Structure formats: C-alpha cells, structure tokens
Coordinates of C-alpha atoms in Angstrom, one line a residue:
X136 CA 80.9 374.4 25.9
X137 CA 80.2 371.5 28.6
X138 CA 78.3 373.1 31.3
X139 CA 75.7 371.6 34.5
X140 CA 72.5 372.1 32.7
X141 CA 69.0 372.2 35.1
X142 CA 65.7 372.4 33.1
X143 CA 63.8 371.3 36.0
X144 CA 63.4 371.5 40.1
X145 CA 64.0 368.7 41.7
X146 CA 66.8 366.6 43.4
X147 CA 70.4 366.5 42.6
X148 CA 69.2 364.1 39.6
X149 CA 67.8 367.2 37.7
X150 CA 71.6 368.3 37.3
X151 CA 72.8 367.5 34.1
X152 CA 76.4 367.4 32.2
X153 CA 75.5 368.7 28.5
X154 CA 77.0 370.8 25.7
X155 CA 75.3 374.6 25.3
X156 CA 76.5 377.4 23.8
X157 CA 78.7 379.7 24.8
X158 CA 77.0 383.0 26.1
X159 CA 78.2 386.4 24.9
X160 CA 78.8 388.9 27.2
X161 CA 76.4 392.5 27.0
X162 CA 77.2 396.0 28.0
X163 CA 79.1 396.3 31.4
X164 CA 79.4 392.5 31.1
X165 CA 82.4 390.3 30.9
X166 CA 83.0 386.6 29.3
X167 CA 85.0 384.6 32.0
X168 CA 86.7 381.1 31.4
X169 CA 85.7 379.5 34.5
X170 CA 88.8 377.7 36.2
X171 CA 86.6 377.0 39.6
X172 CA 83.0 378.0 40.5
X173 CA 81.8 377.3 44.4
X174 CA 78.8 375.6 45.6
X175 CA 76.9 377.4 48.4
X176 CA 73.2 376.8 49.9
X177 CA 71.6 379.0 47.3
X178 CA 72.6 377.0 44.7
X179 CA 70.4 374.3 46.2
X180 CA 68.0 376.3 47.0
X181 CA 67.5 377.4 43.5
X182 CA 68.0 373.3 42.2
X183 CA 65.1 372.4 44.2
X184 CA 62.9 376.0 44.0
X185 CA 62.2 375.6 47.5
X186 CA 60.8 377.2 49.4
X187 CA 58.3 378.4 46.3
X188 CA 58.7 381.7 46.8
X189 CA 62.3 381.7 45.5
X190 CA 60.3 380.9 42.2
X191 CA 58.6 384.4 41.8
X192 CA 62.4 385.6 41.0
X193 CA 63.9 382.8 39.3
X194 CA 61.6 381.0 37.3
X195 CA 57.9 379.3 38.3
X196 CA 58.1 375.8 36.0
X197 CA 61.8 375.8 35.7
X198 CA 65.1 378.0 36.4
X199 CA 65.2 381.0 34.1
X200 CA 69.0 380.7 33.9
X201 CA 69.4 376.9 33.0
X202 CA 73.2 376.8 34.2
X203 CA 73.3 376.6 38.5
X204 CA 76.5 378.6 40.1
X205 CA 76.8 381.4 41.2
X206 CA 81.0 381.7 43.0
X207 CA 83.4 381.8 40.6
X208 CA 87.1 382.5 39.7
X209 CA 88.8 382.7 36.1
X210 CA 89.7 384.7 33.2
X211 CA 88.4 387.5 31.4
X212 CA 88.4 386.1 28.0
X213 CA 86.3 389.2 26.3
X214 CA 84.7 392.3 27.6
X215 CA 81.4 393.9 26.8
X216 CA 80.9 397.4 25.3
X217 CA 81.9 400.2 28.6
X218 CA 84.0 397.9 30.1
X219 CA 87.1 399.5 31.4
X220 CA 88.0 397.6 34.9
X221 CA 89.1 394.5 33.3
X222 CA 91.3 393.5 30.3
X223 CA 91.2 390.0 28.7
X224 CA 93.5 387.9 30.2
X225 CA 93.1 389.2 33.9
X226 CA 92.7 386.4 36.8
X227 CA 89.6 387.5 38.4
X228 CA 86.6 386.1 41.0
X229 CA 83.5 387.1 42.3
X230 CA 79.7 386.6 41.3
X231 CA 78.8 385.1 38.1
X232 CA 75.6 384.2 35.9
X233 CA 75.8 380.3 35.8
X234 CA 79.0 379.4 37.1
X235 CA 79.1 375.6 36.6
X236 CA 80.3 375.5 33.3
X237 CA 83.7 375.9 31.6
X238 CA 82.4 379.7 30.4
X239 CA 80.3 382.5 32.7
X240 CA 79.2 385.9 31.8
X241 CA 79.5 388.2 34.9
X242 CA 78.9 391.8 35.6
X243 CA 82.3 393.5 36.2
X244 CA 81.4 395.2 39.2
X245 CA 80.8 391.9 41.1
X246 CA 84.5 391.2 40.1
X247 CA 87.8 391.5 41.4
X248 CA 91.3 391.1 40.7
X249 CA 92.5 387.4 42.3
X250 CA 95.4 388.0 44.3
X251 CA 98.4 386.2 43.2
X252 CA 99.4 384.3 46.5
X253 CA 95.6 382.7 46.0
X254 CA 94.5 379.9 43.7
X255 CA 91.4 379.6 41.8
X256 CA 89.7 376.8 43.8
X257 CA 90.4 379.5 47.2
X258 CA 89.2 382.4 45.7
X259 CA 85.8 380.8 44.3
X260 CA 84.7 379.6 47.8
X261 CA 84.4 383.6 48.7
X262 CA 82.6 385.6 47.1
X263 CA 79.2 384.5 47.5
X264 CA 79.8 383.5 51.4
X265 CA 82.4 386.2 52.2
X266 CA 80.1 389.1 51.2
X267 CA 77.1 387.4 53.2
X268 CA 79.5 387.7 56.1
X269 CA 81.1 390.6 55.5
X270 CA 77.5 392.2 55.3
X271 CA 76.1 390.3 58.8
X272 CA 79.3 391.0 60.6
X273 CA 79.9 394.9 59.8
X274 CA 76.7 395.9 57.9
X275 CA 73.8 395.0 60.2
X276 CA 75.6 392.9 62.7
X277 CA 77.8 396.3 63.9
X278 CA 80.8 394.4 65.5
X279 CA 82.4 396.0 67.9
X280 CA 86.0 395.0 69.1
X281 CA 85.3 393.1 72.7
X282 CA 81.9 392.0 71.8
X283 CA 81.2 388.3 73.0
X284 CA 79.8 387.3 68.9
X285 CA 78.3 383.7 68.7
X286 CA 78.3 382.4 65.0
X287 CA 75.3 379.4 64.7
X288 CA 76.6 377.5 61.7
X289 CA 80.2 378.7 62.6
X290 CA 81.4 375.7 60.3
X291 CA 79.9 376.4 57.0
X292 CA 81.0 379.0 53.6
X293 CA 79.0 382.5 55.6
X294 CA 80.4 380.7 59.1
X295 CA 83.4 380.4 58.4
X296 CA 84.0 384.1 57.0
X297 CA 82.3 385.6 59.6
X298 CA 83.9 383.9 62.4
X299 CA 86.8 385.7 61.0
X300 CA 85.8 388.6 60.1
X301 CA 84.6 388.9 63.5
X302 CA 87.7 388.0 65.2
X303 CA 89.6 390.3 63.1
X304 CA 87.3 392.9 64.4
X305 CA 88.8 392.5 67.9
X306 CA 85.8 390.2 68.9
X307 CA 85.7 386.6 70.9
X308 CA 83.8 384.7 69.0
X309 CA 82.3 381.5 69.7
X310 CA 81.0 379.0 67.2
X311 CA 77.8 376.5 66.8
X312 CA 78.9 373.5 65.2
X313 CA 78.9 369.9 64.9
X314 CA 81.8 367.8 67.0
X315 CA 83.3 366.4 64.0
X316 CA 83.8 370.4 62.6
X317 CA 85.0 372.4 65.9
X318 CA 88.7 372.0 65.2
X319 CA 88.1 373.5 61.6
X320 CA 86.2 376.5 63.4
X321 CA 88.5 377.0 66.3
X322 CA 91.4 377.0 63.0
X323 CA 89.3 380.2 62.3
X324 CA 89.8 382.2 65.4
X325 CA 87.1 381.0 67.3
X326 CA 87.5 380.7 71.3
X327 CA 85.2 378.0 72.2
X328 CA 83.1 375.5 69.8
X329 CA 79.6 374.6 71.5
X330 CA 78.5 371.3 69.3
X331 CA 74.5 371.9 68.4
X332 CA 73.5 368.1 68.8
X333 CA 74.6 367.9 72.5
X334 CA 73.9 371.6 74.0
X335 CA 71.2 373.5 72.9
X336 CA 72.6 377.1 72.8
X337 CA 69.7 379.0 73.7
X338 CA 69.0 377.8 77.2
X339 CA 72.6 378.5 78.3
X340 CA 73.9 381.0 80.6
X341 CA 76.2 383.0 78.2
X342 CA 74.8 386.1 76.9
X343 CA 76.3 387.9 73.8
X344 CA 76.7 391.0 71.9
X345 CA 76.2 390.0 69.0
X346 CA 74.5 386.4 67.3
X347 CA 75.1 385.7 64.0
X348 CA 72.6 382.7 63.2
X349 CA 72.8 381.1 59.7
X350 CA 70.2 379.1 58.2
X351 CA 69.1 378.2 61.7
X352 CA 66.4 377.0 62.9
X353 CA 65.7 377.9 66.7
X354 CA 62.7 380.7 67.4
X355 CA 63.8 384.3 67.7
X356 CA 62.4 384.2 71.3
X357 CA 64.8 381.8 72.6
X358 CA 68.0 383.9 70.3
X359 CA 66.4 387.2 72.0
X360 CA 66.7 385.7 75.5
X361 CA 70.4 385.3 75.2
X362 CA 71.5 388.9 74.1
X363 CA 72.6 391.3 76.3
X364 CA 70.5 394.4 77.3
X365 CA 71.5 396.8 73.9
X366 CA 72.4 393.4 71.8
X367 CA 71.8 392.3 67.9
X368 CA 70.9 389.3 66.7
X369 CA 71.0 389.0 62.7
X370 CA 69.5 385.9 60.8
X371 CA 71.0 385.1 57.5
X372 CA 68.9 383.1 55.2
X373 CA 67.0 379.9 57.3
X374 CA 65.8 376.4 56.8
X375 CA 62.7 374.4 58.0
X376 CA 59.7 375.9 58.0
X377 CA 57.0 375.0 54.9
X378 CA 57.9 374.9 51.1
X379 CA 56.2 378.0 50.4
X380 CA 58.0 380.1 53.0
X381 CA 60.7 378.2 54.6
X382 CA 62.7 379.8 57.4
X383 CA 60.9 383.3 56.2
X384 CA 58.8 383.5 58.5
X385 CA 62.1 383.9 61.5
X386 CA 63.3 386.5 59.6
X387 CA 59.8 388.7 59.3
X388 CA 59.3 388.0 62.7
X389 CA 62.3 389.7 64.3
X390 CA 62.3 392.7 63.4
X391 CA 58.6 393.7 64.8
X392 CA 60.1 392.1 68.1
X393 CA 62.3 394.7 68.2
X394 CA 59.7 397.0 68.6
X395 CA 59.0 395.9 72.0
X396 CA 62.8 395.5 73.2
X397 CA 66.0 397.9 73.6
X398 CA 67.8 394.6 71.6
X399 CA 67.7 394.8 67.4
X400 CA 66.6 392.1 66.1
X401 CA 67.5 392.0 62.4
X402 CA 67.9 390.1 58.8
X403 CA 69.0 391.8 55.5
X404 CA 69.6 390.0 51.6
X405 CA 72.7 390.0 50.6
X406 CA 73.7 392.5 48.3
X407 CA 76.7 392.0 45.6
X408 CA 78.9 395.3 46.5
X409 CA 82.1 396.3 44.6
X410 CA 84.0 397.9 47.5
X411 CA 83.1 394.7 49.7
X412 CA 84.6 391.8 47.1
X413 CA 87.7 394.2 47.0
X414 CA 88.0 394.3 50.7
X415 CA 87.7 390.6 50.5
X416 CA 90.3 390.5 47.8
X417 CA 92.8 393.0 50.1
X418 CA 92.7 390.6 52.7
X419 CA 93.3 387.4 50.9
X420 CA 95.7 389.1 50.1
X421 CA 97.3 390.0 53.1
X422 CA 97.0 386.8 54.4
X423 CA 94.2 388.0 56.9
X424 CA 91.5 386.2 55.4
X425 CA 91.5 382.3 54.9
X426 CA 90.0 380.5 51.7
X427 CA 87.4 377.9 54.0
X428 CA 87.9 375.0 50.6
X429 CA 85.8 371.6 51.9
X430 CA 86.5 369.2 49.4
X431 CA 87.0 369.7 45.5
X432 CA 85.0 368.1 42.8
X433 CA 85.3 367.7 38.8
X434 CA 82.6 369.7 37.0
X435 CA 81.3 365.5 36.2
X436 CA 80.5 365.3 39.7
X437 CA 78.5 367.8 40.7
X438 CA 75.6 366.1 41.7
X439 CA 78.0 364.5 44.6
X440 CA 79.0 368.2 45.7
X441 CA 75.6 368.7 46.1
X442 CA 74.9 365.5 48.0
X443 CA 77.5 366.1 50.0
X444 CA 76.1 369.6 51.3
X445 CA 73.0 368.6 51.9
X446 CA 73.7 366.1 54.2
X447 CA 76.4 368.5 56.0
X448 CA 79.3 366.3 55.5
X449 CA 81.6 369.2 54.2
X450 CA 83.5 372.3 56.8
X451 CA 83.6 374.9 54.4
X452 CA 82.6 375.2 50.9
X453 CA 82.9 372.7 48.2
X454 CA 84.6 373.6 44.8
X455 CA 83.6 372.3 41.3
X456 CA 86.3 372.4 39.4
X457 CA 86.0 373.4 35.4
X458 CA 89.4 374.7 33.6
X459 CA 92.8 373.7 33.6

C-alpha cells in the first residue's frame, strides 16, 4: 500500500511517500481502507519527538509506529477475531494506528458508525479534537449552562469543538484567536472574538467561569487572576517551554495552585472513550455539531499540511486525503 512513512524525527522533510505492507488487523482490531485521515498537533508533535519526553512512549531513536496519523474515516475492510461491532463494508471514523496511508488498523472501540448526512473528509477532522473537547468542556471543564467560558485557541481542531460544545451547553462563550480567524469562531457560536496579537487576555477586566486554554502559553498565575471566585481553568496540551518538557511544566503547576485557592486549576490526557466518539457521532448527526475542515490535501502532500499548521495558517483542521 502507499502510505507517509517517518523513520526519523525531524522536520516535515522526514515524511516520506513510500510503499509498505499492508498491516493485519489482531484480536478486537479492525482493517480500515482509509478514505480521509486528519492532521492535528500531535501528529507534529510525534514528527518532531518534541518535547523528548513524548519519546519515552513513542520511540527514543525513531517512531515505533513508522506511519504518522492518528484521525481517521473509512471502511471496515476485515475484522479481527471478537469483533462483533462492525461488519466489513461499514463507513466508520474515529482513532486509528497510522492513519496516513491508504490502509489503518484500529481498535473497534475507538470507532463509530459515520453518519450518512457527513462525508469522510468531515468526519476525520473529529475524532481526535472532538474527544479532547468533549473531555475539557464536560469532563474536567464541568460546563454549566450561563457560565461566561473563554476558549484560548478558539480557532483551531480542540477550539473549535469546544466552543461548541460549550455553547450547546447553554454557555456564552468567547474565543482567543487571531483577526484573520474570528469570523470562522464566531460561525461556531462564539459571542465575542478577542484577537491574541493585539489584547492580551489575561490583564482584562472580564472574569470567567470557566477557561479552556489550548496549547497556550501565558502562566497559570495570570489565567488564575481572571476566574471567578469558585472558577476552573483547564489546560489542554501546551507549547513553549524547553524540548525536554515543553509546556509541561503549566500543566504540573496548576494543580498544586489549587491547593492554595477555592478556583480548580486543572489539565487531564485525553482519553479515547467509546460512549464519547458516539455522542460525537449523534450529534453530527443531528446537525448539532459542525465538521471544523481547514483546507484538504492529497496524501502526496502531506508535508504541506504540516507546514501549513505549523505556521497557523489553517481555522480548523486540515484533511489528508487517501481513498476514492
């Protein structure tokens, strides 16, 4: 099968087009024809292996799993042994084991059914984001309907999804975001855009319920300041920092702040649950959750999609596509 190959760490260069062999699928496993996989942070995070600590899990000299990709949406083209959830032939999406490449093996119970009304290329831009929202929004986020939420990097895949799964919540929601994004994020429910590289958020008046701050960057000091007296902030994944740690040190940081104040102070990793990518399925659905597709890309040029992310210049989630 042609599939991205990476046998290295490095820059967008180490991402390679090549033929490999198809993998077979083992016990509780399924073998997916990939029609559309999604490209997301983590996925550059594990091209680079920064910060180094992302190594201990995934390989120290070079990615275990040499196919990158981790969003995807396709068909069940065989099953493994105790498989009973899916049949071959069924339209499905949800987490995969190497995504960028025209065939993925994927557990089946970070699978669900696609919904009709939704195309491949919309339903591979969720499940890796939507579930990281879905799990800062209701899991450790707690929204509440008429909570003031502010979502920092309201414009991006776990942006995007929460801002709505916020709203949908009953919540007014602002977003952080560049100028050039805030119509997209207002698109998604959100009352009032604040753009990042002309107001710095955390030295405003506003106070909030609830802060939602993805892959940011500004000290849990100044976040804490603008909560309210009982409110939660909850960091998802963050940047800067060195290349052994990163952001890491934000996120072990907040939560022995919040042993000094009445606000919670929180992170979590995101966990791959089988109820959640079916609520996420129910609402695409219904029409009450919206695909957040950037811009679409040939499997060829993935090193592109990836340039493209890293220098921010895609709202929503870029999708590589593989199949017919």
């Amino acid at each position: 099968m042609t599939a991205v190959v990476q046998r290295a760490y490095g820059d967008v260069d180490v991402l390679d087009v090549d033929r490999i062999d198809v993998p077979r699928p083992a016990a509780g496993q399924v073998l997916l024809e990939v029609r559309a996989a999604g490209l997301d942070r983590g996925t550059w995070h594990l091209m680079t292996g920064l910060p180094y600590l992302t190594r201990l899990m995934f390989g120290f000299r070079r990615p275990t799993q040499p196919v990158p990709g981790f969003d995807v949406a396709g068909v069940v083209v065989a099953v493994g042994e105790g498989v009973d959830r899916f049949d071959i032939g069924d339209e499905v999406f949800g987490i995969a084991d190497g995504s960028f490449a025209e065939y993925a093996v994927a557990e089946a119970s970070t699978l669900a059914r696609k919904p009709r009304s939704v195309s491949f290329d919309e339903a591979a831009v969720v499940p890796v984001s939507g579930l990281t929202a879905h799990q800062a929004v209701h899991g450790s986020g707690r929204v509440a309907a008429g909570q003031r939420v502010l979502v920092i990097g309201a414009s991006g895949g776990v942006g995007g999804y929460a801002v709505q799964l916020a709203v949908r919540a009953g919540a007014e929601v602002t977003g952080v975001a560049s100028a050039a994004k805030a119509e997209h994020v207002r698109s998604l429910g959100a009352v009032r855009v604040i753009d990042y590289r002309a107001t710095d958020v955390s030295r405003g008046s506003e106070r909030y319920d609830l802060i939602i701050d993805i892959n940011g960057r500004l000290p849990v000091r100044r976040l804490q300041r603008i909560l309210t007296p009982r409110g939660t902030l909850v960091i998802v994944g963050g940047e800067g920092g060195g290349r052994l740690t990163g952001g890491l040190q934000r996120q072990l940081s907040a939560p022995l702040r919040s042993l000094f104040t009445r606000k919670r102070l929180t992170f979590f990793i995101s966990s791959h649950e089988q109820d959640a990518i079916e609520e996420l399925a129910d609402l695409l659905a219904a029409g009450e959750l919206t695909a957040t597709v950037g811009r679409t890309h040939p499997l060829t040029e993935v090193r592109r999609a990836m340039s493209d992310l890293v220098a921010g210049r895609i709202a929503g989630k870029a999708v590589i596509m593989v199949g017919r």
